[in-house]
Short mmCIF file of N, CA and C in Angstrom, two decimals:
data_model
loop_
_atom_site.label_atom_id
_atom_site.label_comp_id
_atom_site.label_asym_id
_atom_site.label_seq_id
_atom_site.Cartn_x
_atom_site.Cartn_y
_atom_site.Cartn_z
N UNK A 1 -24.83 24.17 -48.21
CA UNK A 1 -24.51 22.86 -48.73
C UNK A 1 -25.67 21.91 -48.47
N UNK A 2 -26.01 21.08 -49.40
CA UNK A 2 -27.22 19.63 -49.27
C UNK A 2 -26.75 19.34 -47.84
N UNK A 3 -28.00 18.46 -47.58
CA UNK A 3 -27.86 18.04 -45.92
C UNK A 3 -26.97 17.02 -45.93
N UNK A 4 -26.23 16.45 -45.14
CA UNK A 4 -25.46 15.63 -44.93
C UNK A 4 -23.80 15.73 -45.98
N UNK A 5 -24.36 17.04 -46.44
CA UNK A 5 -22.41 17.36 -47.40
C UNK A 5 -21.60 17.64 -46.01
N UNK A 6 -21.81 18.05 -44.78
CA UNK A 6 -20.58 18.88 -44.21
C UNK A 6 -20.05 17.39 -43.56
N UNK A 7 -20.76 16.19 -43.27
CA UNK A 7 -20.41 15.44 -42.66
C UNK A 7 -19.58 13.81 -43.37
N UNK A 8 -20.04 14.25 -44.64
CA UNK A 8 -19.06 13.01 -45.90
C UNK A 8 -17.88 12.41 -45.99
N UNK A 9 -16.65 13.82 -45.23
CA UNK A 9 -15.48 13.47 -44.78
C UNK A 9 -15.56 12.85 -43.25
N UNK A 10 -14.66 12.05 -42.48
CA UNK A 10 -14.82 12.28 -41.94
C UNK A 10 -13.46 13.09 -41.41
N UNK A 11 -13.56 13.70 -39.88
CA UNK A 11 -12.93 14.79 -39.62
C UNK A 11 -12.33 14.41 -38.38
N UNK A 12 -10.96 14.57 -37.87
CA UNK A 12 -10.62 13.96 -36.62
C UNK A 12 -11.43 14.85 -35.56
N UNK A 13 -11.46 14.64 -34.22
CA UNK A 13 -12.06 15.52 -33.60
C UNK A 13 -11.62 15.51 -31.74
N UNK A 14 -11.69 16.34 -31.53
CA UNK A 14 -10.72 16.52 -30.06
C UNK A 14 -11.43 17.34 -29.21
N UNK A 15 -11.46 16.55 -27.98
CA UNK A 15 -12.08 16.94 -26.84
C UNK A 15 -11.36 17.26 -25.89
N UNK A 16 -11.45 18.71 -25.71
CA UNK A 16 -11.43 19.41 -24.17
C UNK A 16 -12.23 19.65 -23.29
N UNK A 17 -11.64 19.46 -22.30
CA UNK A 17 -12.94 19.84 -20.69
C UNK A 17 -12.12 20.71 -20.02
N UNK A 18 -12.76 21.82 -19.70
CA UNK A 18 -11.90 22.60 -18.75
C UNK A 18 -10.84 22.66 -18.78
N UNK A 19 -10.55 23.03 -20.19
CA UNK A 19 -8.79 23.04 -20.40
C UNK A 19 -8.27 21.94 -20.13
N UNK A 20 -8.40 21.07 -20.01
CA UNK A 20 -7.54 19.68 -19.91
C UNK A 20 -7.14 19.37 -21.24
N UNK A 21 -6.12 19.22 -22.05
CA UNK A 21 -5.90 18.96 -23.41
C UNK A 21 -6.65 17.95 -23.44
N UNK A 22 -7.12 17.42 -24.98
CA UNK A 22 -7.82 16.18 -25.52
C UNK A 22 -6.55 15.29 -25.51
N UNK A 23 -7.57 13.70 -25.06
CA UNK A 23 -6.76 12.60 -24.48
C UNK A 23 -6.55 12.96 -23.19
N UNK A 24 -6.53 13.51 -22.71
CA UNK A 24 -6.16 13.14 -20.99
C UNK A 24 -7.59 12.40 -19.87
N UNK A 25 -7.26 11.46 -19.68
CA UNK A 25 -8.26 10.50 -19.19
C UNK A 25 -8.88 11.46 -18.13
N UNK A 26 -10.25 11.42 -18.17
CA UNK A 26 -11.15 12.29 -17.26
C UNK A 26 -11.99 11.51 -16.53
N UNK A 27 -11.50 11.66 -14.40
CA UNK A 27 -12.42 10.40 -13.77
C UNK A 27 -13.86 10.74 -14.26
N UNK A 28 -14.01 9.07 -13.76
CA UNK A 28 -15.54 9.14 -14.09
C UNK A 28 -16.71 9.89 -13.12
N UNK A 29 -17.46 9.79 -13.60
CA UNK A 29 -18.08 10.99 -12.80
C UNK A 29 -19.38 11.65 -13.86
N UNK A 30 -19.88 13.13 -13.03
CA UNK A 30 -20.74 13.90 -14.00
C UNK A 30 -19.73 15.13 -13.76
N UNK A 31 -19.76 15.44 -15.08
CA UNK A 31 -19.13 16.95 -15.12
C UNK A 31 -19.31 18.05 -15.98
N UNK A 32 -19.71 19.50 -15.42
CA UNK A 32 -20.21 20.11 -16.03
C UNK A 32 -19.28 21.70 -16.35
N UNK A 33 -19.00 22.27 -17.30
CA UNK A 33 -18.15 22.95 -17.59
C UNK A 33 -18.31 23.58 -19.35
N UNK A 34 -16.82 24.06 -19.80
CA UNK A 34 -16.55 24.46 -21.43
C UNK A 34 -16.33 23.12 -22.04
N UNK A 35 -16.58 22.35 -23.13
CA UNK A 35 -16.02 21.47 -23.93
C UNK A 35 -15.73 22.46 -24.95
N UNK A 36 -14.61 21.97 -25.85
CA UNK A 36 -14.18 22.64 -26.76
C UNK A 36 -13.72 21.80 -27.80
N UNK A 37 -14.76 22.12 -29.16
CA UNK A 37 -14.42 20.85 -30.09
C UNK A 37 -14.06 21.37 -31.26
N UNK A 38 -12.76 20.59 -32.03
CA UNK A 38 -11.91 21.10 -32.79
C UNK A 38 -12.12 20.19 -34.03
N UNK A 39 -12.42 20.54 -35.11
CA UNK A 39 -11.90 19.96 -36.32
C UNK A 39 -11.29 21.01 -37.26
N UNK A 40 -11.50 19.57 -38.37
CA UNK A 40 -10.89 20.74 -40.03
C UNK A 40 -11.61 22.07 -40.20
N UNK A 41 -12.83 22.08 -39.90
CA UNK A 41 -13.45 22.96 -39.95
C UNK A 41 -14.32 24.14 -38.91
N UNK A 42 -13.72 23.86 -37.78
CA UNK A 42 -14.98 24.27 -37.01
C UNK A 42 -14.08 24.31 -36.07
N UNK A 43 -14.03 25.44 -34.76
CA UNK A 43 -14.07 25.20 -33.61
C UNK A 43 -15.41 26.29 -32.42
N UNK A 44 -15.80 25.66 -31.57
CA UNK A 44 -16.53 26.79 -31.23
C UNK A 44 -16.50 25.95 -29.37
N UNK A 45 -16.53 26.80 -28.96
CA UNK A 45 -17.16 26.55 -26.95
C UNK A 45 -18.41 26.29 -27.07
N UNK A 46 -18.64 25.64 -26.26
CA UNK A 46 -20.16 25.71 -25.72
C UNK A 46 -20.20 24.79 -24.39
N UNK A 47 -21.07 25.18 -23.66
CA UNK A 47 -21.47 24.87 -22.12
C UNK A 47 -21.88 22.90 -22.35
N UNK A 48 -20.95 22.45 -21.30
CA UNK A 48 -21.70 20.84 -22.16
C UNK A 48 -21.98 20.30 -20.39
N UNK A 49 -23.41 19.03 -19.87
CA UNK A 49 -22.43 18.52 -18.88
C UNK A 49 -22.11 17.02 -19.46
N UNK A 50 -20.80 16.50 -19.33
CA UNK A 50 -20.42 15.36 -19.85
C UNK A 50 -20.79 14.47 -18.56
N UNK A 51 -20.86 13.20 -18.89
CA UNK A 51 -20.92 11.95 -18.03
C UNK A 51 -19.93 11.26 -18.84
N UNK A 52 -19.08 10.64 -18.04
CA UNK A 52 -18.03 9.90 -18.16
C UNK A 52 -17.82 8.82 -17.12
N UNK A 53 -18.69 7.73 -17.86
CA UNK A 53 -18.67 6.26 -17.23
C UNK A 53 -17.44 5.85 -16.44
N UNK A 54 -16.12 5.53 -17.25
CA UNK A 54 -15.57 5.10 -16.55
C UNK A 54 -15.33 3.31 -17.12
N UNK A 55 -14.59 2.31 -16.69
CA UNK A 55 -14.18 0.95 -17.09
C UNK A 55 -15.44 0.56 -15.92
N UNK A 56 -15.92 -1.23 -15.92
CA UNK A 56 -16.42 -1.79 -15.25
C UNK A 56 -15.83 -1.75 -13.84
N UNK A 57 -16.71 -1.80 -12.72
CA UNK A 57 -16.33 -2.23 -11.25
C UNK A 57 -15.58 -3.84 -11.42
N UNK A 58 -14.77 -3.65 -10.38
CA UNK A 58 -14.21 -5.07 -10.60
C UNK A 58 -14.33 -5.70 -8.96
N UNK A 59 -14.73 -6.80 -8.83
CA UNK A 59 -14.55 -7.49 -7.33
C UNK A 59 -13.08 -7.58 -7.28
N UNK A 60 -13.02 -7.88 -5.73
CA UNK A 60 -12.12 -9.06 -4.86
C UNK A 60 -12.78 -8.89 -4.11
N UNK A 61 -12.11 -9.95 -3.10
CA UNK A 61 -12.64 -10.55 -2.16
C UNK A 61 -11.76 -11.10 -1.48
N UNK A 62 -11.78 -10.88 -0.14
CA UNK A 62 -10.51 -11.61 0.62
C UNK A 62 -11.13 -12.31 1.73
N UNK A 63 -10.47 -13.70 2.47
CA UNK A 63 -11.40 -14.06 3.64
C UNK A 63 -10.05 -14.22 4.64
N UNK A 64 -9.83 -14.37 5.65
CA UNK A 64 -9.09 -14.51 6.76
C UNK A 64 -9.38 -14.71 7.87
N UNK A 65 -8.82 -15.64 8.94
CA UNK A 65 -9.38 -16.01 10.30
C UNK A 65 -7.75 -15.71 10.78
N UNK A 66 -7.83 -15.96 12.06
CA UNK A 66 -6.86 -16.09 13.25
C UNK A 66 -6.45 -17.67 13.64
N UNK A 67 -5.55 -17.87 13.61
CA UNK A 67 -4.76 -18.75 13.95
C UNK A 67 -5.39 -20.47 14.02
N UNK A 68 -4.95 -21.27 14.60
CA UNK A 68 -5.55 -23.19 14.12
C UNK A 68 -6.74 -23.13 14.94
N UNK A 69 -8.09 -23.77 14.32
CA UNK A 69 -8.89 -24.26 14.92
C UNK A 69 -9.01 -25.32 15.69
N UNK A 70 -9.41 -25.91 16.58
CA UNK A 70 -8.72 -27.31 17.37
C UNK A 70 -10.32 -27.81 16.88
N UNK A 71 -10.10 -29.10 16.41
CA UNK A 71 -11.03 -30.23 16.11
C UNK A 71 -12.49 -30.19 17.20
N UNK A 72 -13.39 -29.87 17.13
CA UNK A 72 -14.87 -29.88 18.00
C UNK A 72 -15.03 -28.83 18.42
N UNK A 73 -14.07 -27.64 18.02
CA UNK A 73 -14.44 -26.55 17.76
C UNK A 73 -15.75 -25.45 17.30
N UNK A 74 -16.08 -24.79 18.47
CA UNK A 74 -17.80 -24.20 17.84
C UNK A 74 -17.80 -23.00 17.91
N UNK A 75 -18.36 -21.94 16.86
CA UNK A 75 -18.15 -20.86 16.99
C UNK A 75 -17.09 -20.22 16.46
N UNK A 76 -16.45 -20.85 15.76
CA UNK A 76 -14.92 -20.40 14.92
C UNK A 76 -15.72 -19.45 13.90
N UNK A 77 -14.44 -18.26 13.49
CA UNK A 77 -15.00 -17.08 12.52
C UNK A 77 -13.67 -16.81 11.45
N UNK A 78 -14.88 -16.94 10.76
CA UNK A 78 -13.59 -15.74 9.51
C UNK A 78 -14.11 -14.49 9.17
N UNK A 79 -12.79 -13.82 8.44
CA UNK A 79 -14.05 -12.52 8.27
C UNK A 79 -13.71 -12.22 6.58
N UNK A 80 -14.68 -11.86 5.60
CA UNK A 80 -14.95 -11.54 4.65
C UNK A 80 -14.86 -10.47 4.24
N UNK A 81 -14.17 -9.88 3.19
CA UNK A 81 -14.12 -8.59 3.07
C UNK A 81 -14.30 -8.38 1.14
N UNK A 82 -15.53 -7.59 1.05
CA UNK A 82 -15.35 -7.33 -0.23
C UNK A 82 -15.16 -6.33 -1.16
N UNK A 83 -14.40 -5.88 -1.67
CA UNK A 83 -14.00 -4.50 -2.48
C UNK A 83 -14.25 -4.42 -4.40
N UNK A 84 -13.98 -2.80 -4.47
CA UNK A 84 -14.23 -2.54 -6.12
C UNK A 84 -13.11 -2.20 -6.11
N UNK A 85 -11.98 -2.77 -6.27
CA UNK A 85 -10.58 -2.48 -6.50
C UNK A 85 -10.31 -2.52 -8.18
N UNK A 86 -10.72 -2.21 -8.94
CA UNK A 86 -10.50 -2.23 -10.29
C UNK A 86 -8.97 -1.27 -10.63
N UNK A 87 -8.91 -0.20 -9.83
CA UNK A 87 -7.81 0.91 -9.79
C UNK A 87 -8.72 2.06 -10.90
N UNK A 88 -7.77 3.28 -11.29
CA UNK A 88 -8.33 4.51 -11.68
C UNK A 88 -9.35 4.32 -12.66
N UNK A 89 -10.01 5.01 -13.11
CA UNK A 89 -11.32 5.34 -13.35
C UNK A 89 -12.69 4.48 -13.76
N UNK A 90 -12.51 3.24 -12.33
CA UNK A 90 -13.34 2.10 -12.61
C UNK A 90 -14.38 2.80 -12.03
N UNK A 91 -15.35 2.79 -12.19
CA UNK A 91 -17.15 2.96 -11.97
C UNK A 91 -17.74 2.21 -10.54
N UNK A 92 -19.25 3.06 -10.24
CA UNK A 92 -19.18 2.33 -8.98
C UNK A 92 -19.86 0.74 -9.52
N UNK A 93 -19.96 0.28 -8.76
CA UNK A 93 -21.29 -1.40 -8.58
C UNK A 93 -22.61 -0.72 -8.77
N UNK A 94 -23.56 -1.51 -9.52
CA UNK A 94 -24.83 -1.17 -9.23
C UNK A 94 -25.33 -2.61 -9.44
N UNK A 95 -26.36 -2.11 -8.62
CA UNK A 95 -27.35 -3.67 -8.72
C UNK A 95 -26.90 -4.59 -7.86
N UNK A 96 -27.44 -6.00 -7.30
CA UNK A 96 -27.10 -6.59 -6.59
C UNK A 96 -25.88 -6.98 -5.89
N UNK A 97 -25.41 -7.19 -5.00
CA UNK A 97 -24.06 -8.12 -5.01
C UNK A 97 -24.22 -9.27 -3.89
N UNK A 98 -23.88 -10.24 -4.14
CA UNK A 98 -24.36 -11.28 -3.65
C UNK A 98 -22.93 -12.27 -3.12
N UNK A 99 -22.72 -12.68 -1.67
CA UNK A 99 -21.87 -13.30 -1.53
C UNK A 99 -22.16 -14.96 -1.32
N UNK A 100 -21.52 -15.98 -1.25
CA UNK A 100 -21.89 -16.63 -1.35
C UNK A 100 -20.49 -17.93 -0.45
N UNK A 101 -20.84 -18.25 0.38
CA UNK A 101 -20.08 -19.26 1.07
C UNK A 101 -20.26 -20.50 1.12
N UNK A 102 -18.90 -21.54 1.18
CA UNK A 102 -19.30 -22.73 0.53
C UNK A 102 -18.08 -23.20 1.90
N UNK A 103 -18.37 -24.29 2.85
CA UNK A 103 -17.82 -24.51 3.78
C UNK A 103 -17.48 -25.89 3.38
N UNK A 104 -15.87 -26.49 4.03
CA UNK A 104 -15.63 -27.82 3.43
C UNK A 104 -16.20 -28.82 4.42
N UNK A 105 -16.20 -30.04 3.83
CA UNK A 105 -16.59 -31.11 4.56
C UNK A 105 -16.01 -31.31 6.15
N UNK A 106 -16.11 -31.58 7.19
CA UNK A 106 -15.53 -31.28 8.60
C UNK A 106 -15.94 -29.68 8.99
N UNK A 107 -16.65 -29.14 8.34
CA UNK A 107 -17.14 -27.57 9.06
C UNK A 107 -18.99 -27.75 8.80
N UNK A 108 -19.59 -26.83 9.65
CA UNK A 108 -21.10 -26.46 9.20
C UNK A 108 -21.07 -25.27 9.50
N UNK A 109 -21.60 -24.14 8.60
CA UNK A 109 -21.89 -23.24 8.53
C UNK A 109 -22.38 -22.83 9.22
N UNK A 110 -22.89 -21.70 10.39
CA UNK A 110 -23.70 -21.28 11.57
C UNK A 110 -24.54 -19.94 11.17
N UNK A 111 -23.36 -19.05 10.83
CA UNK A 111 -24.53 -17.66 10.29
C UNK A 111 -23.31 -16.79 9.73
N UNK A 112 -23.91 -15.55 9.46
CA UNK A 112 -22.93 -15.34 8.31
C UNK A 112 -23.48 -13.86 8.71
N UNK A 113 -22.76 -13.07 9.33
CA UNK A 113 -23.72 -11.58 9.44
C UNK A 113 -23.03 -10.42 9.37
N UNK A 114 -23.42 -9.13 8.89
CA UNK A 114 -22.32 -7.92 8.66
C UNK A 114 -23.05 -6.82 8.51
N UNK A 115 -22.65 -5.71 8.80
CA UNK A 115 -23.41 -4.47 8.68
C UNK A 115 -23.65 -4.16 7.35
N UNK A 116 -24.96 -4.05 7.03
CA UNK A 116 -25.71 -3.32 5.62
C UNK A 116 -25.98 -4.77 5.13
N UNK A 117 -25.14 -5.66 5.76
CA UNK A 117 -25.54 -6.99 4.34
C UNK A 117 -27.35 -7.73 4.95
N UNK A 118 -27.56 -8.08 4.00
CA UNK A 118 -28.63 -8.86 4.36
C UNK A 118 -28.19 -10.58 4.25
N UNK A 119 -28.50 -11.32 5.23
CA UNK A 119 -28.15 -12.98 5.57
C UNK A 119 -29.38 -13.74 6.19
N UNK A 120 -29.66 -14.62 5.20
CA UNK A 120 -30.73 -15.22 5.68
C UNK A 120 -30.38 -16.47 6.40
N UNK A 121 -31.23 -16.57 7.79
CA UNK A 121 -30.43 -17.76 9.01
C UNK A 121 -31.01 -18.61 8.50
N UNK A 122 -30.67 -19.86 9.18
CA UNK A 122 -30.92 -21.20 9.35
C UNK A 122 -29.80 -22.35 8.53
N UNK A 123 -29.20 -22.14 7.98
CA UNK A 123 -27.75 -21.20 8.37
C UNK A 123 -28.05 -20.82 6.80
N UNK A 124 -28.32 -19.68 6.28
CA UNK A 124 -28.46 -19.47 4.96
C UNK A 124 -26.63 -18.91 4.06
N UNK A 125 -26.39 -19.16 2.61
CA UNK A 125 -24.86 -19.63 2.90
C UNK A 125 -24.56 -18.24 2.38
N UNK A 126 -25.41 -17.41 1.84
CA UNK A 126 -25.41 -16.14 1.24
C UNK A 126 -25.86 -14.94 1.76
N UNK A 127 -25.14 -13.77 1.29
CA UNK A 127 -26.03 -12.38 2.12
C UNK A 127 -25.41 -11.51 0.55
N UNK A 128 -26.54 -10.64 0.56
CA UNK A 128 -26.70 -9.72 -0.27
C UNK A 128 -26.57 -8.15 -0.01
N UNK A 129 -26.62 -7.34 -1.31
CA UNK A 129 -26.75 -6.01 -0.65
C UNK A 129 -26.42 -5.21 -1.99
N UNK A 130 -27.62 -4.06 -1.83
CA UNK A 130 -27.71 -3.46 -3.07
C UNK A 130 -27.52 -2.00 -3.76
N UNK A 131 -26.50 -1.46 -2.42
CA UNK A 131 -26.02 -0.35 -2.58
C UNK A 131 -24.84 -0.28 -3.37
N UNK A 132 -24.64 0.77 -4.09
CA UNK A 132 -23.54 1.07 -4.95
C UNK A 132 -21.83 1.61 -4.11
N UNK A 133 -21.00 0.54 -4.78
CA UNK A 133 -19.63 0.53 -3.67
C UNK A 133 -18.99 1.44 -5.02
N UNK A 134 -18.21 2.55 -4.54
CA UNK A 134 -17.29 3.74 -5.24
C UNK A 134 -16.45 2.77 -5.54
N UNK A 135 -15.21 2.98 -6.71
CA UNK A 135 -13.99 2.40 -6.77
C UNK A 135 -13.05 2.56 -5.43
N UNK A 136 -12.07 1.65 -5.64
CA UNK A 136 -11.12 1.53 -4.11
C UNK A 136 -11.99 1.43 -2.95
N UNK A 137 -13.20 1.08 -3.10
CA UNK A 137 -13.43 1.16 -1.78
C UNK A 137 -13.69 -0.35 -1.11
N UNK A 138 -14.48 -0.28 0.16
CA UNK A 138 -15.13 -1.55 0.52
C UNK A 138 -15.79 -1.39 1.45
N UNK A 139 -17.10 -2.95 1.25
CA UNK A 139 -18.13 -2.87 1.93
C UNK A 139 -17.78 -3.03 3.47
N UNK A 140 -18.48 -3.22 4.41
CA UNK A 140 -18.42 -3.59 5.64
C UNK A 140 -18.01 -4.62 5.57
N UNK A 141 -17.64 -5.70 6.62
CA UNK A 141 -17.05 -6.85 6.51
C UNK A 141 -18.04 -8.14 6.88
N UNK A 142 -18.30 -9.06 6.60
CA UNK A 142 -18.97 -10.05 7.14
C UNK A 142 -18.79 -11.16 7.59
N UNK A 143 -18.44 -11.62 8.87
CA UNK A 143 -18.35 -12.49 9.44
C UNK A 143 -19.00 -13.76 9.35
N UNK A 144 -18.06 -15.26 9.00
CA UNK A 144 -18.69 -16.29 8.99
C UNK A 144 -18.36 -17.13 10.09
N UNK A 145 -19.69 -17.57 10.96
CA UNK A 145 -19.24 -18.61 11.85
C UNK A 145 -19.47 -19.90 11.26
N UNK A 146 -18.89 -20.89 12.01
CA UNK A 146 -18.59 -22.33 11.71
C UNK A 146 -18.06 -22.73 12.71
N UNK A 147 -19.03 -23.90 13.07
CA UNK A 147 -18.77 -25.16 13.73
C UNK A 147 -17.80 -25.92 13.27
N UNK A 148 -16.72 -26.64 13.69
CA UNK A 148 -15.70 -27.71 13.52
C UNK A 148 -16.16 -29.14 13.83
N UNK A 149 -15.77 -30.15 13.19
CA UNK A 149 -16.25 -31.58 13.81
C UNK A 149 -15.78 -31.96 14.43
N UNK A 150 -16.03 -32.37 15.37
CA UNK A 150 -14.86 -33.07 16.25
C UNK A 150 -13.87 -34.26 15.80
N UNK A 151 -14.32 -34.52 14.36
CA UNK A 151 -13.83 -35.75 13.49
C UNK A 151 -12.45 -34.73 12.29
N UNK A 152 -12.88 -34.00 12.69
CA UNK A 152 -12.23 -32.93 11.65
C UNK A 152 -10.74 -32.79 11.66
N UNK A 153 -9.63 -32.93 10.81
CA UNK A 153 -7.93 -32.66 10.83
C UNK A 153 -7.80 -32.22 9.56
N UNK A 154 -6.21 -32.11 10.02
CA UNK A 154 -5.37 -31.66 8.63
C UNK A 154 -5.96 -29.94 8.04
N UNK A 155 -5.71 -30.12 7.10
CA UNK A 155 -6.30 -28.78 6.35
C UNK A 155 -7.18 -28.55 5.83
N UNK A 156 -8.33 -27.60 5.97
CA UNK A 156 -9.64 -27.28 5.33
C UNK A 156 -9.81 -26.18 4.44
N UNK A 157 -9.94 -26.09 3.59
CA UNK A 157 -10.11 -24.82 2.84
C UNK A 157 -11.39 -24.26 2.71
N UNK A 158 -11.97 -23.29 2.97
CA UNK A 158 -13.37 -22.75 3.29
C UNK A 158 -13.30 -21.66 1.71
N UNK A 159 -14.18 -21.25 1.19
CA UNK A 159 -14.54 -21.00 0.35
C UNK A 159 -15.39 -19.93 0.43
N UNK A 160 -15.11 -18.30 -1.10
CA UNK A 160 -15.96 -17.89 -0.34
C UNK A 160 -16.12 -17.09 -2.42
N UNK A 161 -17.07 -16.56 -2.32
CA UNK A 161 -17.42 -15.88 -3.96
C UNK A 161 -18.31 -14.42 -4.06
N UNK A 162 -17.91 -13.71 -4.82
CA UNK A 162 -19.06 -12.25 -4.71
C UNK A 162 -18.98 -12.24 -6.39
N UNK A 163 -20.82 -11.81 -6.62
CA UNK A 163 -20.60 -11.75 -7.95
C UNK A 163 -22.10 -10.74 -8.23
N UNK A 164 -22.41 -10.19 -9.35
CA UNK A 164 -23.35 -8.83 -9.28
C UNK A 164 -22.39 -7.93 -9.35
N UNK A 165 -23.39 -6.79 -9.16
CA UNK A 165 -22.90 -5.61 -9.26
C UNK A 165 -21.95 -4.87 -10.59
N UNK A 166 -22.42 -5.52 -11.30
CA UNK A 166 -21.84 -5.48 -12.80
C UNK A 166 -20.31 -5.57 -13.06
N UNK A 167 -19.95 -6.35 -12.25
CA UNK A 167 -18.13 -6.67 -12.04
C UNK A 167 -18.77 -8.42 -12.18
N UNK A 168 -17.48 -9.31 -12.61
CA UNK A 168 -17.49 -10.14 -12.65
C UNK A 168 -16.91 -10.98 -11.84
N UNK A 169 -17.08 -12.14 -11.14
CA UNK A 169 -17.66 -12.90 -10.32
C UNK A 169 -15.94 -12.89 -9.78
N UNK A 170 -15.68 -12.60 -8.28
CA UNK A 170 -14.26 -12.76 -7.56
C UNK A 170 -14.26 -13.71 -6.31
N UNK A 171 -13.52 -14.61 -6.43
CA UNK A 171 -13.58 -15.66 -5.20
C UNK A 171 -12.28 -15.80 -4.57
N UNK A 172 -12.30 -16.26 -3.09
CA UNK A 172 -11.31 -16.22 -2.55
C UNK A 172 -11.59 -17.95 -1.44
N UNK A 173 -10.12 -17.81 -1.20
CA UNK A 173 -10.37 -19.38 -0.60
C UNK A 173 -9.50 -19.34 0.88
N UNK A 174 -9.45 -19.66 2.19
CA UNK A 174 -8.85 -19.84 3.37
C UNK A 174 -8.63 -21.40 3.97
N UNK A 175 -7.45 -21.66 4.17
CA UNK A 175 -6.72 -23.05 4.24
C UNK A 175 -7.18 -22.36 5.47
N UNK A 176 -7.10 -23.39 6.52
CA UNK A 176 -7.45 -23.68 7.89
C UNK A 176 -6.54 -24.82 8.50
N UNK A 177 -5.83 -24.71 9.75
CA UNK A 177 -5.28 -25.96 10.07
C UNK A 177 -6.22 -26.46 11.28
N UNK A 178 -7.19 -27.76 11.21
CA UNK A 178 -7.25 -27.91 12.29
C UNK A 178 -6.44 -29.21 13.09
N UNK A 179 -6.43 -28.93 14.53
CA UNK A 179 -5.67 -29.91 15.33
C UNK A 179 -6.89 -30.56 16.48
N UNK A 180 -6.41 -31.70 16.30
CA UNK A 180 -6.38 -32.35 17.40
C UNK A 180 -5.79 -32.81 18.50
#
């Protein structure tokens, strides 16, 4: 047949991997095995390795401290925790991920430090890090200290954001009571 006659119709077409019927969602991953492809016309095996991306990484981000800060308070901590919780066959992070802390008025920021992350002092409000996080999982945790004012009451909400890593940008926020 002329070139391009066998392909004029088009033809539904169905993918197997290792016997898994076509349609059954396959994690992401590299995988190497039989594909087996079926149309109107044709079926034949052959050795394939597939890559199967997978949906985008997705952030969260959670922050939490321990119990009321008392007003002139120094050295108070929260701790930061950031994950690729997207659920089944989300992909890992690649490329940067960057956190980013934003402290309310009555707090100053002190340092911000965690295993693998990088945090630049003086009190720098961000730390980075450029390893690839699997789905469900999470990074190490990073601790933020903060000073209290001694002018400081009522409720503070501290602020906190991760964004990179080809997931889109997840923020989380911690009410604080302080007393005097």
């Amino acid at each position: 047949s002329p070139p391009g006659a066998c392909c004029s119709t088009p033809d539904n077409v169905t993918l197997s991997v290792n016997g898994a019927p076509g349609g059954v969602p396959v994690p992401a991953g590299v995988h190497t095995g039989q594909a087996v492809f079926y149309n109107s016309r044709l079926a034949m095996t052959v050795p394939v390795t597939l890559t199967v991306q997978g949906t985008a990484p997705k952030w969260t981000i959670t922050k939490t401290h321990t119990g009321n800060f008392p007003a002139g308070q120094n050295s108070a901590t929260y701790t930061v925790t950031v994950s690729n919780n997207g659920g089944p066959g989300v992909g890992a992070t690649s490329g940067t991920a960057t956190v980013t802390e934003t402290v309310p008025l009555g707090m100053t920021l002190v340092s911000m430090t965690g295993t693998g992350w990088t945090c630049p002092p003086n009190p720098g409000n961000t730390c980075t890090r450029s390893d690839s996080l699997g789905s469900n999982q999470s990074y190490p945790a990073i601790t933020v200290t903060v000073n209290v004012a001694a002018t400081a009451g009522g409720l503070l909400t501290n602020n906190v954001s991760v964004s990179g890593g080809g997931s889109v940008q997840a923020s989380a926020s911690d009410q604080t009571a302080v007393i005097t």
